């Protein structure tokens, strides 16, 4: 891989850092905001905890439009602006309504980035390195989660009753840096051809990013041939020929959230308190979740182009099932806090090596060049609708039912994910985007 390809992919993937940070930083503000504004569980779940996710849903569903019309690069620049505005606004908000508004703005950034970044990286990569480069987004996402947990812990006590303002506002700094950095990445060569008919510009980018002239020429030829075959095709992403891709994207996104991953990440301190940790210990233990998440995402990065996407989903599914039912057992018999934490960390490891490593890459691979952004929006939109619902009902679920009920609920869905992986999911490693289009669009 060329240095320019690695740098372009790494820079774009830093939106994942902001994604992860923004998603989890609210966990440190959860209990302080509940006490500050003294709202009901339903209000707190809807406006404080899940409003960013509803912004994410809107952002994901509409992101196909700017990603196609403005381009992948321009959309990434606006993602940085949205994160910056959200961080400052959330940290300075004086009431729950303005707070919710700025969290919604940040959610838009998350939703758009979950479309634009995987689409961009998949389109500048070759079949042999697409998995390793694509997973940089997830790697930065979980790195952002870890830094958010550490940041929340370190900022505890800095501002007294205003600790939560510092926790949320600090995100403005990396958002500003990212926005400046992404100005320097090249445009997607596939977008230049399919949406601008700019063959000269695409060839220039491919020569800059490819490791050899031969690789650049082969990729350009494949993209040109695919464009000639499909340029008169006006069918939408919801056409019958894309039915298989739509179902595959929907199900992998559905199962991602029905694993309970966002439930655990958003409510980590509260879950750990119920597991038996003190308030300060629960924030510190949350850091261990971030460390395990990052470590096993690195394992997924090493394996994804070797073992393949499907094998990682097998490993993750089995780990999910085991860990979720063991956590449920731990809560049911009131076992020690350490016992529960061990299996929560096993769950995080299973997610990081399985769904976490695979989802964004897989969805970006299974749709054709001309409708990729809209296909990515379909899969990501599905993911975020269920993420918002899980987070919305999480505040009620964790305080109305015994904790073990939630973990049994998620564990049953992971049995279904294992069946999906075995009977429906194709292996996409080592195949070009154009070859996958021929395979899945029949």
XYZ file of C-alpha atoms in Angstrom:
442
model
C 0.000 0.000 0.000
C 1.219 3.503 -0.816
C 1.802 6.043 1.943
C -0.738 8.409 0.363
C -3.429 5.714 0.404
C -2.754 4.941 4.054
C -2.785 8.638 5.009
C -5.981 9.358 3.070
C -7.743 6.383 4.671
C -6.419 7.198 8.141
C -7.439 10.868 7.888
C -10.951 10.049 6.688
C -11.288 7.382 9.372
C -10.627 9.956 12.112
C -14.300 10.834 11.738
C -14.720 7.473 13.459
C -12.807 8.822 16.466
C -15.310 11.675 16.751
C -18.147 9.180 16.192
C -16.968 6.990 19.082
C -16.187 9.899 21.381
C -19.519 11.616 20.726
C -21.485 8.395 21.135
C -20.086 7.459 24.536
C -19.173 10.794 26.152
C -22.821 11.177 27.205
C -22.418 8.205 29.578
C -20.392 10.382 31.958
C -23.058 13.101 31.893
C -25.988 10.686 32.260
C -26.428 10.713 36.047
C -25.360 14.375 36.637
C -27.890 15.598 34.046
C -30.599 13.400 35.526
C -30.020 15.067 38.908
C -29.572 18.578 37.471
C -32.792 18.753 35.471
C -34.774 16.203 37.527
C -36.723 14.893 34.531
C -38.753 11.706 34.210
C -37.179 8.463 32.963
C -39.061 8.827 29.666
C -37.954 12.448 29.165
C -34.385 11.609 30.121
C -34.259 8.636 27.765
C -35.855 10.553 24.879
C -34.293 14.028 25.086
C -31.059 13.609 27.012
C -29.741 10.132 26.187
C -31.177 9.275 22.768
C -31.608 12.634 21.020
C -28.160 12.346 19.429
C -29.199 8.969 18.087
C -32.318 10.403 16.488
C -30.033 12.950 14.837
C -27.908 10.035 13.728
C -30.958 8.345 12.191
C -31.838 11.490 10.227
C -28.207 12.028 9.219
C -27.774 8.436 8.068
C -31.000 8.370 6.072
C -30.268 11.665 4.282
C -26.486 11.277 3.942
C -26.724 9.565 0.564
C -27.776 12.881 -0.978
C -24.728 15.048 -0.057
C -22.378 12.051 -0.338
C -23.449 11.596 -3.969
C -24.092 15.198 -5.015
C -21.372 17.080 -3.154
C -18.937 14.205 -3.106
C -17.410 12.034 -0.422
C -14.661 14.528 0.494
C -16.880 17.621 0.792
C -19.331 15.664 2.929
C -16.517 14.636 5.273
C -15.557 18.290 5.765
C -19.116 19.142 6.813
C -19.084 16.205 9.216
C -16.248 17.883 11.111
C -18.189 21.159 11.268
C -21.261 19.408 12.706
C -19.197 17.747 15.450
C -17.527 21.050 16.349
C -20.810 22.964 16.658
C -22.416 20.144 18.652
C -19.570 19.903 21.167
C -19.527 23.614 21.960
C -23.322 23.916 22.051
C -23.841 20.874 24.287
C -21.194 22.028 26.753
C -22.716 25.501 27.016
C -26.426 24.521 27.041
C -28.502 26.033 29.859
C -31.597 23.829 29.642
C -32.497 20.307 28.458
C -34.092 21.560 25.227
C -31.043 23.421 23.926
C -28.903 20.538 25.115
C -31.034 18.130 23.087
C -30.826 20.380 20.013
C -27.015 20.421 20.005
C -26.828 16.696 20.729
C -29.089 16.232 17.689
C -26.588 18.239 15.582
C -23.789 15.926 16.726
C -25.985 12.970 15.862
C -26.293 14.293 12.314
C -22.486 14.219 12.125
C -22.369 10.631 13.358
C -25.043 9.519 10.893
C -23.440 11.200 7.891
C -19.964 9.944 8.796
C -21.228 6.348 9.008
C -22.162 6.672 5.317
C -19.450 8.880 3.877
C -16.356 7.370 5.528
C -16.885 3.649 4.743
C -18.017 4.610 1.226
C -14.947 6.797 0.677
C -12.413 4.295 2.022
C -13.916 1.367 0.095
C -13.726 3.408 -3.108
C -10.069 4.407 -2.823
C -8.943 0.893 -1.817
C -8.204 -2.262 -3.794
C -9.687 -5.712 -3.131
C -6.533 -6.863 -1.330
C -6.426 -4.058 1.252
C -10.044 -2.880 1.517
C -10.702 -4.746 4.758
C -7.614 -3.487 6.598
C -8.173 0.106 5.496
C -11.928 -0.017 6.043
C -11.513 -1.222 9.604
C -9.492 1.918 10.410
C -12.868 3.630 10.793
C -13.955 1.095 13.411
C -10.522 1.181 15.057
C -10.742 4.956 15.441
C -14.338 4.610 16.602
C -13.384 2.355 19.505
C -10.298 4.499 20.184
C -12.688 7.443 20.487
C -14.815 5.405 22.890
C -11.782 4.638 25.047
C -10.641 8.262 25.073
C -14.185 9.370 25.979
C -14.224 7.003 28.974
C -10.757 8.208 30.056
C -11.707 11.847 29.471
C -14.866 11.481 31.561
C -12.880 9.894 34.385
C -10.121 12.545 34.340
C -12.574 15.443 34.132
C -14.558 14.189 37.116
C -14.180 16.876 39.785
C -12.560 19.474 37.503
C -15.631 21.688 37.209
C -17.658 20.612 40.234
C -21.314 20.550 39.251
C -20.244 21.538 35.729
C -18.045 18.485 35.117
C -20.441 17.337 32.425
C -19.911 20.584 30.455
C -16.178 19.905 30.236
C -16.793 16.260 29.322
C -18.970 17.234 26.361
C -17.230 20.459 25.291
C -13.715 19.003 25.025
C -14.760 17.228 21.795
C -14.592 20.575 19.951
C -10.767 20.355 19.870
C -10.402 17.062 17.944
C -13.357 18.067 15.736
C -11.536 21.243 14.684
C -8.274 19.360 14.001
C -10.089 16.703 11.942
C -11.850 19.340 9.811
C -8.500 20.910 8.897
C -6.881 17.546 8.122
C -9.639 16.229 5.856
C -9.233 19.255 3.557
C -6.095 17.546 2.224
C -7.509 14.141 1.176
C -8.136 13.388 -2.540
C -11.591 12.866 -4.008
C -12.895 9.331 -4.581
C -11.875 8.080 -8.058
C -15.061 6.022 -8.357
C -17.178 9.074 -7.494
C -15.281 11.185 -10.056
C -16.147 8.692 -12.798
C -19.681 7.665 -11.852
C -20.932 11.131 -10.830
C -18.707 13.584 -12.731
C -17.456 11.582 -15.728
C -13.993 12.851 -14.794
C -11.753 10.082 -16.092
C -8.632 12.263 -16.078
C -9.131 13.258 -12.425
C -9.849 9.656 -11.422
C -6.729 8.398 -13.167
C -4.612 11.016 -11.406
C -5.983 10.035 -7.984
C -5.517 6.307 -8.653
C -1.887 6.843 -9.666
C -1.289 8.818 -6.454
C -2.895 6.198 -4.239
C -1.894 2.927 -5.924
C 1.295 1.052 -5.153
C 2.085 0.618 -8.863
C 1.109 1.857 -12.340
C -0.240 -1.617 -13.145
C -2.573 -1.611 -10.135
C -3.819 1.886 -10.985
C -4.468 0.910 -14.605
C -6.305 -2.284 -13.637
C -8.544 -0.446 -11.173
C -9.279 2.326 -13.666
C -10.175 -0.198 -16.357
C -12.557 -2.074 -14.013
C -14.252 1.160 -12.904
C -14.610 2.400 -16.497
C -16.075 -0.911 -17.654
C -18.563 -0.968 -14.797
C -19.562 2.640 -15.502
C -20.147 1.913 -19.195
C -22.413 -1.012 -18.294
C -24.448 0.915 -15.721
C -24.424 4.599 -16.766
C -27.824 4.313 -18.473
C -29.310 2.403 -15.537
C -31.686 4.751 -13.702
C -32.991 2.188 -11.209
C -32.973 3.154 -7.523
C -31.294 1.253 -4.723
C -34.703 -0.260 -3.906
C -34.979 -1.994 -7.284
C -35.614 -5.730 -7.271
C -32.100 -6.559 -8.493
C -30.630 -5.131 -5.286
C -33.013 -7.084 -3.067
C -30.350 -9.446 -1.746
C -27.985 -6.598 -0.838
C -30.805 -4.710 0.898
C -31.749 -7.747 3.005
C -28.127 -8.502 3.923
C -27.500 -4.875 4.947
C -30.734 -4.652 6.944
C -30.090 -7.841 8.899
C -26.453 -7.196 9.783
C -27.433 -3.697 11.002
C -30.465 -5.034 12.886
C -28.454 -7.698 14.678
C -25.660 -5.228 15.458
C -27.970 -3.255 17.725
C -29.985 -6.218 19.021
C -26.721 -7.457 20.504
C -27.147 -4.706 23.114
C -23.842 -2.992 22.309
C -25.173 0.572 22.502
C -27.216 -0.272 25.583
C -24.022 -1.330 27.359
C -21.879 1.553 26.059
C -24.423 4.283 26.797
C -25.382 2.986 30.226
C -22.012 1.487 31.218
C -21.558 3.419 34.505
C -25.161 2.734 35.559
C -24.962 -0.962 34.624
C -21.686 -1.310 36.517
C -23.194 0.388 39.564
C -26.032 -2.142 39.486
C -23.396 -4.864 39.122
C -21.918 -3.770 42.451
C -19.313 -1.092 41.693
C -19.314 2.302 43.417
C -19.881 5.516 41.447
C -16.197 6.346 40.978
C -15.285 2.696 40.389
C -17.993 2.397 37.717
C -16.427 5.230 35.701
C -12.979 3.672 36.117
C -14.289 0.229 35.147
C -15.827 1.812 32.043
C -12.272 2.512 30.890
C -11.609 -1.255 30.874
C -14.487 -1.607 28.403
C -12.769 0.885 26.107
C -9.372 -0.851 26.412
C -10.790 -4.306 25.596
C -12.799 -2.839 22.716
C -9.668 -1.273 21.210
C -7.457 -4.343 21.717
C -9.848 -6.767 20.045
C -10.619 -4.354 17.225
C -6.896 -4.542 16.481
C -7.238 -8.347 16.365
C -10.118 -7.914 13.932
C -7.950 -5.584 11.829
C -5.277 -8.275 11.530
C -7.758 -11.037 10.657
C -10.360 -9.380 8.435
C -8.495 -9.768 5.129
C -7.066 -13.154 6.167
C -9.886 -15.046 7.861
C -12.602 -13.034 6.130
C -15.752 -11.241 7.205
C -17.881 -14.354 7.687
C -15.401 -16.114 9.980
C -15.194 -13.069 12.230
C -18.994 -13.012 12.435
C -18.969 -16.676 13.545
C -16.438 -15.894 16.295
C -18.344 -12.815 17.415
C -21.741 -14.545 17.452
C -20.563 -17.427 19.623
C -18.839 -14.975 21.978
C -21.985 -12.842 22.171
C -24.193 -15.790 23.075
C -21.843 -17.072 25.758
C -21.155 -13.708 27.397
C -24.717 -12.339 27.358
C -26.202 -15.390 29.006
C -23.386 -15.481 31.579
C -23.932 -11.799 32.483
C -27.651 -12.553 32.819
C -26.801 -15.490 35.082
C -24.504 -13.255 37.162
C -27.270 -10.706 37.763
C -29.858 -13.422 38.400
C -27.861 -15.156 41.142
C -26.342 -11.873 42.378
C -22.763 -12.974 41.796
C -19.788 -10.686 42.420
C -19.231 -7.440 40.510
C -15.969 -8.837 39.087
C -17.769 -11.915 37.689
C -20.221 -9.694 35.830
C -17.479 -7.351 34.621
C -15.449 -10.268 33.195
C -18.340 -11.378 30.995
C -19.274 -7.820 30.035
C -15.691 -7.464 28.823
C -16.024 -10.812 26.996
C -19.109 -9.379 25.292
C -17.146 -6.258 24.268
C -14.318 -8.413 22.895
C -16.806 -10.504 20.913
C -18.361 -7.371 19.441
C -15.004 -5.814 18.567
C -13.697 -8.861 16.708
C -17.046 -9.663 15.057
C -19.805 -7.170 14.287
C -17.685 -4.147 15.164
C -14.984 -5.099 12.672
C -17.316 -6.252 9.919
C -20.478 -4.126 9.714
C -19.288 -0.901 8.059
C -16.948 -2.702 5.664
C -19.536 -5.308 4.682
C -22.301 -2.787 3.967
C -19.932 -0.632 1.884
C -18.955 -3.681 -0.204
C -22.316 -5.175 -1.163
C -23.820 -2.290 -3.153
C -22.787 -1.199 -6.699
C -20.775 1.977 -7.338
C -23.723 4.005 -8.641
C -25.964 3.383 -5.607
C -23.344 2.693 -2.931
C -24.004 5.837 -0.896
C -27.746 5.150 -0.828
C -27.195 1.487 0.003
C -24.848 2.507 2.805
C -27.543 4.919 3.999
C -30.085 2.082 4.039
C -27.881 -0.177 6.151
C -26.612 2.573 8.409
C -30.101 4.062 8.777
C -31.398 0.677 9.910
C -28.533 0.426 12.382
C -29.256 3.835 13.877
C -33.035 3.457 14.065
C -32.587 0.408 16.258
C -29.727 2.085 18.162
C -32.044 4.990 18.994
C -34.849 2.667 20.051
C -32.558 0.603 22.256
C -31.149 3.740 23.891
C -34.593 5.348 24.230
C -36.001 2.348 26.066
C -32.717 1.634 27.856
C -33.408 4.084 30.666
C -36.764 2.421 31.278
C -35.480 -1.122 30.727
C -32.633 -0.829 33.207
C -34.804 0.721 35.929
C -38.064 -1.196 35.446
C -36.924 -4.789 34.938
C -34.253 -6.856 36.618
C -30.952 -6.398 34.673
C -30.748 -10.089 33.781
C -33.918 -9.776 31.667
C -32.211 -7.337 29.277
C -29.195 -9.606 28.783
C -31.354 -12.683 28.090
C -33.339 -10.612 25.563
C -30.189 -9.624 23.661
C -28.702 -13.132 23.923
C -31.700 -14.693 22.150
C -31.255 -12.354 19.198
C -27.602 -13.337 18.918
C -28.661 -16.944 18.360
C -30.578 -15.648 15.336
C -27.494 -13.717 14.196
C -25.487 -16.944 14.207
C -28.098 -18.505 11.902
C -27.979 -15.429 9.603
C -24.191 -15.704 9.383
C -24.295 -19.398 8.525
C -27.158 -19.504 6.048
C -27.289 -16.057 4.406
C -24.062 -14.077 4.639
C -21.656 -14.284 1.666
C -17.884 -13.958 2.028
C -16.638 -10.732 0.428
C -12.912 -10.809 1.155
C -10.557 -10.654 -1.830
C -13.254 -9.648 -4.336
C -13.312 -6.300 -6.128
C -16.336 -4.042 -5.673
C -17.203 -4.609 -9.319
C -17.026 -8.431 -8.918
C -19.271 -8.241 -5.866
C -21.762 -6.202 -7.877
C -21.963 -9.004 -10.462
C -22.350 -11.603 -7.697
C -25.047 -9.897 -5.644
C -27.088 -8.029 -8.257
C -28.226 -11.041 -10.248
